[in-house]
Short mmCIF file of C-alpha atoms in Angstrom, two decimals:
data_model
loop_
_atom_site.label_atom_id
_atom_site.label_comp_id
_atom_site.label_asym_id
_atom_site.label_seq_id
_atom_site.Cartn_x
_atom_site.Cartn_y
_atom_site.Cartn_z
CA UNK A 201 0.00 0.00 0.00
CA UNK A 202 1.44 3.45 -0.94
CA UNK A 203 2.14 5.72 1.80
CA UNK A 204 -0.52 7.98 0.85
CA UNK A 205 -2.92 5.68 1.58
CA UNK A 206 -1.82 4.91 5.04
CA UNK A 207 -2.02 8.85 5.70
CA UNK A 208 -5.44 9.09 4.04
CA UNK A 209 -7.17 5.84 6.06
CA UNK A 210 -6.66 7.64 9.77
CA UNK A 211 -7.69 10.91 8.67
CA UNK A 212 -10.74 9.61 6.46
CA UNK A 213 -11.39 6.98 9.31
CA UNK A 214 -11.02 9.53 12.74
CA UNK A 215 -13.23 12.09 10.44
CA UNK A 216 -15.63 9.87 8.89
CA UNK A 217 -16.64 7.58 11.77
CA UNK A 218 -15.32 8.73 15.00
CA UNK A 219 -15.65 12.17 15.44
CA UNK A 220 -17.69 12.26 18.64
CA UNK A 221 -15.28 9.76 20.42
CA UNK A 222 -12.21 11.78 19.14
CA UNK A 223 -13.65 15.11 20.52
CA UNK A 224 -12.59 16.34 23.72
CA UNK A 225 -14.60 16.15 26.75
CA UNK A 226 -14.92 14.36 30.28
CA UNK A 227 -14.59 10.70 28.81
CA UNK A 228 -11.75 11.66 26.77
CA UNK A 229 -12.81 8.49 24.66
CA UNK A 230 -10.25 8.25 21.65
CA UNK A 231 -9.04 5.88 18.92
CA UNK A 232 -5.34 5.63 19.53
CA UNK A 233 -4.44 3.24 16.41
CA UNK A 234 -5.65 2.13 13.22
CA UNK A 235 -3.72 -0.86 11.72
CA UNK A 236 -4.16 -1.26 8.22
CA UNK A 237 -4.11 -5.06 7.04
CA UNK A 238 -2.01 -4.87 3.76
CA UNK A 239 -2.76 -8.30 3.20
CA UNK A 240 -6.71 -8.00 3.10
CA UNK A 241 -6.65 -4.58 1.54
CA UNK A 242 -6.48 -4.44 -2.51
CA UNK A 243 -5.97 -1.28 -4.79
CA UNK A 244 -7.39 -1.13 -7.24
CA UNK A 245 -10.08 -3.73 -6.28
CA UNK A 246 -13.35 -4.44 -8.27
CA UNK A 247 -10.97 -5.83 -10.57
CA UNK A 248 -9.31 -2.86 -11.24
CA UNK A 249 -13.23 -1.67 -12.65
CA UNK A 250 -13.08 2.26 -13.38
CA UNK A 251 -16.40 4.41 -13.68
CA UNK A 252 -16.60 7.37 -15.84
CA UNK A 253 -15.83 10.50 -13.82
CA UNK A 254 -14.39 8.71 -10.94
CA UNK A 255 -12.10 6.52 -11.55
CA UNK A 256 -10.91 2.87 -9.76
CA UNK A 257 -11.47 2.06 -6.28
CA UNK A 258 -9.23 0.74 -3.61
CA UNK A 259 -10.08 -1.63 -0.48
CA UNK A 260 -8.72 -0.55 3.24
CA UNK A 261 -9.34 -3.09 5.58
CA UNK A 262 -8.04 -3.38 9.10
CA UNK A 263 -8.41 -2.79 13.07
CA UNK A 264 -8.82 0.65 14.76
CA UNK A 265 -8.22 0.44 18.57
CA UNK A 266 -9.51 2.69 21.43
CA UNK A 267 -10.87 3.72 24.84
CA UNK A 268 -12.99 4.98 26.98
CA UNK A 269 -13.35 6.33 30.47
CA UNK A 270 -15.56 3.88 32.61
CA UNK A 271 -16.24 6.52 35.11
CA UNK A 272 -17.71 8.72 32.76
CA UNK A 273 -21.63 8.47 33.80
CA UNK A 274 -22.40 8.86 29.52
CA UNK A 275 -20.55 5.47 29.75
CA UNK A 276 -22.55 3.89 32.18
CA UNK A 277 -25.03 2.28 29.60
CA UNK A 278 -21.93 -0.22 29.00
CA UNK A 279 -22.73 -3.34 30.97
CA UNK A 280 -20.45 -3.64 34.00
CA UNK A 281 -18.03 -1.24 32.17
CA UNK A 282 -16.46 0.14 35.66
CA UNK A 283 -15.43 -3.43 36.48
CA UNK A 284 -13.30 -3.73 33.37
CA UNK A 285 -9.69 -3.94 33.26
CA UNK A 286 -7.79 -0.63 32.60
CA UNK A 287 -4.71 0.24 30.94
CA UNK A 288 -2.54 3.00 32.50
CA UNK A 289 -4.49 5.77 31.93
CA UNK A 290 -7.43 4.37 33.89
CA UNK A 291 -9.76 3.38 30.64
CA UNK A 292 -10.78 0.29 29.11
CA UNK A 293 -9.65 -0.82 25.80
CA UNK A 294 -11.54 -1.58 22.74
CA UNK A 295 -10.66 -2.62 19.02
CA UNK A 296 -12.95 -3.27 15.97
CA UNK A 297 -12.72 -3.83 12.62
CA UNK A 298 -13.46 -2.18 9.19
CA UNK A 299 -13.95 -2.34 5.94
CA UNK A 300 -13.89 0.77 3.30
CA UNK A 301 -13.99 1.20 0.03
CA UNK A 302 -12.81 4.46 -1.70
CA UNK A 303 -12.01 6.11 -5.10
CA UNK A 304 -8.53 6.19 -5.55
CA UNK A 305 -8.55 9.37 -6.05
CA UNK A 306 -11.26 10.71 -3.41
CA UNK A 307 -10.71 14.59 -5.52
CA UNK A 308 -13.27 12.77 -8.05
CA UNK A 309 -15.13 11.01 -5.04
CA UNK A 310 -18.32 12.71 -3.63
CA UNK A 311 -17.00 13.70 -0.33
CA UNK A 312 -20.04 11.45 1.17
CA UNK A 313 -19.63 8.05 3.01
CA UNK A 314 -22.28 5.61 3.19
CA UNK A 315 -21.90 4.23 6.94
CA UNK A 316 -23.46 0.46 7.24
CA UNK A 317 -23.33 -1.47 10.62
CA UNK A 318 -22.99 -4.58 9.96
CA UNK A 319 -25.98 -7.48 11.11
CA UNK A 320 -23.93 -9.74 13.31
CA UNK A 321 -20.94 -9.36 11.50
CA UNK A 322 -22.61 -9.39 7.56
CA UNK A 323 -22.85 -6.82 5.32
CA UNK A 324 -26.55 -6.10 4.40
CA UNK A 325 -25.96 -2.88 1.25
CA UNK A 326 -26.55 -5.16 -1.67
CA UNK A 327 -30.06 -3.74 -2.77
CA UNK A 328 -28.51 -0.17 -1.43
CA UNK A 329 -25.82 -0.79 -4.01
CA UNK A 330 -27.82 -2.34 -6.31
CA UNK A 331 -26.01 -5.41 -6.53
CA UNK A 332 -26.11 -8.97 -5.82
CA UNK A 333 -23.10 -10.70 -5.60
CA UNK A 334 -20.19 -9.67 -2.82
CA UNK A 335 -21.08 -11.10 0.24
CA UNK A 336 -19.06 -9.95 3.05
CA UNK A 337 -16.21 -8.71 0.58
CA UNK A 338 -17.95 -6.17 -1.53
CA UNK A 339 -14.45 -5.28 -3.48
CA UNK A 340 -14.23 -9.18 -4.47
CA UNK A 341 -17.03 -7.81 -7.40
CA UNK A 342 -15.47 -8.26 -10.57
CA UNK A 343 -18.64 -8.69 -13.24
CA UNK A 344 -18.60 -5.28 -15.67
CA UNK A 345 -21.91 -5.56 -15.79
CA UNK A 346 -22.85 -5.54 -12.48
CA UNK A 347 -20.41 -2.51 -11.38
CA UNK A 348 -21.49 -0.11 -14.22
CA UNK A 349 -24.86 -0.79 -12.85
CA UNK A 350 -24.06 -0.28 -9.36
CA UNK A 351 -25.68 2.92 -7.70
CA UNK A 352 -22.98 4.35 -5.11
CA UNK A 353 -19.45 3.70 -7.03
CA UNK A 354 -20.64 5.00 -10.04
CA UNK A 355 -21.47 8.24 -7.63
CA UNK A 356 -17.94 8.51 -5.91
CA UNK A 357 -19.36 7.65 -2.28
CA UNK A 358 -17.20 5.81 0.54
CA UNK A 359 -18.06 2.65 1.31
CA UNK A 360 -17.51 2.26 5.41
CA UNK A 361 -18.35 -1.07 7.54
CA UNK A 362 -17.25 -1.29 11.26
CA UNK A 363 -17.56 -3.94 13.92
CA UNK A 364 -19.73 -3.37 16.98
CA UNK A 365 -20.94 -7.16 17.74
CA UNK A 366 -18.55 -8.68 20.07
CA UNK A 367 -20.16 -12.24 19.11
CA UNK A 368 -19.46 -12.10 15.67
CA UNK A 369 -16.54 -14.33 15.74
CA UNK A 370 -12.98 -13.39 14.26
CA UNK A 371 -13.46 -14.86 10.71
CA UNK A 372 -11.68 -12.04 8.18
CA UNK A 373 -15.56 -12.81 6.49
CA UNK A 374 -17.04 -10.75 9.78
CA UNK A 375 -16.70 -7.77 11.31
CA UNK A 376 -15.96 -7.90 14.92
CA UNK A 377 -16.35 -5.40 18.23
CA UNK A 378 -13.77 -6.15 20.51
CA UNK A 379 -13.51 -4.93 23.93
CA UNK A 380 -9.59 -6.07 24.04
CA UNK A 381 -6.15 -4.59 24.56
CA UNK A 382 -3.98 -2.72 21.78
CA UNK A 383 -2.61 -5.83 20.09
CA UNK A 384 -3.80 -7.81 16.88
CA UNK A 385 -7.66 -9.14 16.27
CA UNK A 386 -8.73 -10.96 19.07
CA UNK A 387 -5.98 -10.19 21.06
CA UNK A 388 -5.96 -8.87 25.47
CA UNK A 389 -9.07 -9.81 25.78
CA UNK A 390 -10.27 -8.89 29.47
CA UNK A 391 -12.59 -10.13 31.38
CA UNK A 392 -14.52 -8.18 33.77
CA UNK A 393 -15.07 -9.54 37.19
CA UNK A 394 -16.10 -8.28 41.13
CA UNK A 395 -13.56 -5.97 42.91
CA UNK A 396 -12.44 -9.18 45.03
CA UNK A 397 -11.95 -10.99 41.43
CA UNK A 398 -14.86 -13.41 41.70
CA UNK A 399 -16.64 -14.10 38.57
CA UNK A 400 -19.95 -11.55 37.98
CA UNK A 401 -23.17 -13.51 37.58
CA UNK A 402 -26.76 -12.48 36.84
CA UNK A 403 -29.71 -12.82 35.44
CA UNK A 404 -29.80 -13.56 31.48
CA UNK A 405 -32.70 -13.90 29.15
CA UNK A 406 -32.84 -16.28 26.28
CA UNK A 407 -35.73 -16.21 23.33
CA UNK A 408 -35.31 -19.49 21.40
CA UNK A 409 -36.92 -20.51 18.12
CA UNK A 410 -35.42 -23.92 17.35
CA UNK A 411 -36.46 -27.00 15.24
CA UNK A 412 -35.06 -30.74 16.08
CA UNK A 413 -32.36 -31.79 18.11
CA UNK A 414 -29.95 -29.32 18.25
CA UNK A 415 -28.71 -27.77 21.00
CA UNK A 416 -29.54 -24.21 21.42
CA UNK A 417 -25.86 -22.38 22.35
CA UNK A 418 -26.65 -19.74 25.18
CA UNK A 419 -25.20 -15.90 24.68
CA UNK A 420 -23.91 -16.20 28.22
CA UNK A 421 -23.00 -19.86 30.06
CA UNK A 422 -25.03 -21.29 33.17
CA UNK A 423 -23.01 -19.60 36.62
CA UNK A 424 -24.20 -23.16 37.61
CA UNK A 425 -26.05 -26.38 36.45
CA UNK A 426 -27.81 -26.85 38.91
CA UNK A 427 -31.58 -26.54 37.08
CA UNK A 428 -33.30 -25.26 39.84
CA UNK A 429 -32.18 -22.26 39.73
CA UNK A 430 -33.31 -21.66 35.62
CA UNK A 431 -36.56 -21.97 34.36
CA UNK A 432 -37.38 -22.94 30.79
CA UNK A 433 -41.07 -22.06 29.30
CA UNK A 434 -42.31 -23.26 26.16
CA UNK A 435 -45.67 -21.14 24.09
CA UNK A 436 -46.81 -21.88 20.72
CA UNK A 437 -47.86 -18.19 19.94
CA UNK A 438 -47.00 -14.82 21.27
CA UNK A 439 -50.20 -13.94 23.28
CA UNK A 440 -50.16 -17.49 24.83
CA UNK A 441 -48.90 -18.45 28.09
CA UNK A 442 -45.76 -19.37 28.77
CA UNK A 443 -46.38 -22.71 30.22
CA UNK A 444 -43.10 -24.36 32.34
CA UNK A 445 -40.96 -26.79 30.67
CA UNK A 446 -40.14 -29.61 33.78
CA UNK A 447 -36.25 -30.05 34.11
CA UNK A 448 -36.43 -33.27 33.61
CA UNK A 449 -36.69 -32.48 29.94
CA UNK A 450 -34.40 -30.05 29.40
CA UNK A 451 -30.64 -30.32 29.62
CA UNK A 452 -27.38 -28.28 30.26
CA UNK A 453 -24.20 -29.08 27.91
CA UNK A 454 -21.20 -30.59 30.72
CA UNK A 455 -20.16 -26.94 30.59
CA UNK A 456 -23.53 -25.10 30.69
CA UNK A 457 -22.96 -23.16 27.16
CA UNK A 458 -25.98 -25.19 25.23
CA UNK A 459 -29.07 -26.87 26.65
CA UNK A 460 -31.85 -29.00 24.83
CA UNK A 461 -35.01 -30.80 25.19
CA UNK A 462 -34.66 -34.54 25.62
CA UNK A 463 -35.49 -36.55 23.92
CA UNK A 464 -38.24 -35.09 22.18
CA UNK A 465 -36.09 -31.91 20.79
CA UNK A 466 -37.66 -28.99 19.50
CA UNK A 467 -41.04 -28.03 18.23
CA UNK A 468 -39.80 -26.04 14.52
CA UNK A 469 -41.14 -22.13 15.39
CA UNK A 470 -42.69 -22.62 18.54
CA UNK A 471 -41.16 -20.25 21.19
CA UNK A 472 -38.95 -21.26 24.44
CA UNK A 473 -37.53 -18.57 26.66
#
């Protein structure tokens, strides 16, 4: 990558996106480093496509890391963000990662970005774009067909995807919301626990739509197995009931990240919570 891109990406990043976390203020919430990955990034991409008036487009992909201040009370919607690990200057660390496209030569772009956060990771702009094909990689579009029919390249907009779902996973096919040190993807990842360092527990809430026998993975695992203490309802429609599942037909995994009915499995679209 030429060195003028790796000037342009902060600058068009810090402007583009993150303006209200790189103003100043009580929080002093900042990104302090964007990597670019040279390896995932491609200029030109689209196959080296060019539109009329605008020219090729390149593909910046990469990692911008941050943080925040946990004792900032605008901060306080983060889930158990003052029991986070901090780095020196008392915040907690964050990374994510993105995904733009650009002219080449943004002087014959139209100085507008088109801002898309992803849905669990994917990339959702293809009737935006007016395309079909491009998945999660919207630059791997090589059919001349398709681009010169396209509806924001042939305007000069940038393209910009960023992570914000921590679930997502780490595939380069997602786009992931880390709350992690200053390191690669997936990297320092902390773990928040009680000031005495016991593991926090809680409540959590599950809405399951299943079919069969496969086990449903839970977004947080069991703080024990011990089934008393969880409650699973099953309701065929949303004004019904809920009407109580008995735990003797439900089951953790051995590590209380999945459970399932047994043996009977699933009823396909009915609703369990």
């Amino acid at each position: 990558m030429n060195p003028r891109l790796r000037r342009l990406v902060p600058c068009l990043f810090a402007t583009a996106l993150l303006t209200t976390w790189a103003a100043p203020g009580v929080a002093d919430a900042r990104i302090t480093k964007v990597a670019i990955d040279t390896a995932q990034s491609q200029s030109p991409t689209f196959g080296g496509y060019s539109w009329p008036g605008v020219g090729q487009y390149e593909k910046v992909v990469g990692t911008a890391f941050g943080e925040v201040n946990p004792l900032d009370p605008q901060n306080a919607v983060i889930v158990d963000i003052q029991l986070a690990p901090r780095n020196s200057r008392k915040n907690v660390e964050y990374s994510f990662d993105f995904y733009i496209l650009k002219p080449k030569d943004l002087s014959k772009g139209a100085h507008k970005v088109m801002y898309e956060p992803p849905n669990r990771g994917r990339k959702t702009w293809q009737s935006l774009g007016r395309v079909t094909s491009g998945g999660n990689d919207p630059g791997s579009i090589t059919d001349p067909t398709e681009l010169a029919n396209a509806f924001l390249m042939p305007r000069g907009y940038t393209m910009v995807w960023s992570g914000w779902d921590a679930s997502a996973g780490t595939s380069s096919a997602n786009f992931n919301m880390r709350i992690g040190g200053s390191g690669g993807p997936g990297s320092g990842l902390p773990i928040a626990t009680n000031p005495d360092g016991s593991t926090i527990t809680g409540p959590a809430f599950e809405y399951i739509i299943m079919s069969g026998s496969a086990a449903y993975p839970l977004t947080y695992p069991a703080a024990t197995l011990d089934k008393s203490k969880a409650k699973l309802t099953h309701r065929v429609h949303l004004n019904d009931a809920p009407v109580e599942i008995s735990a003797s037909s439900w089951t953790y995994n051995a590590t209380g990240t999945t459970i399932n009915l047994v043996p009977a499995g699933w009823v396909a679209n009915d609703i369990y919570e």
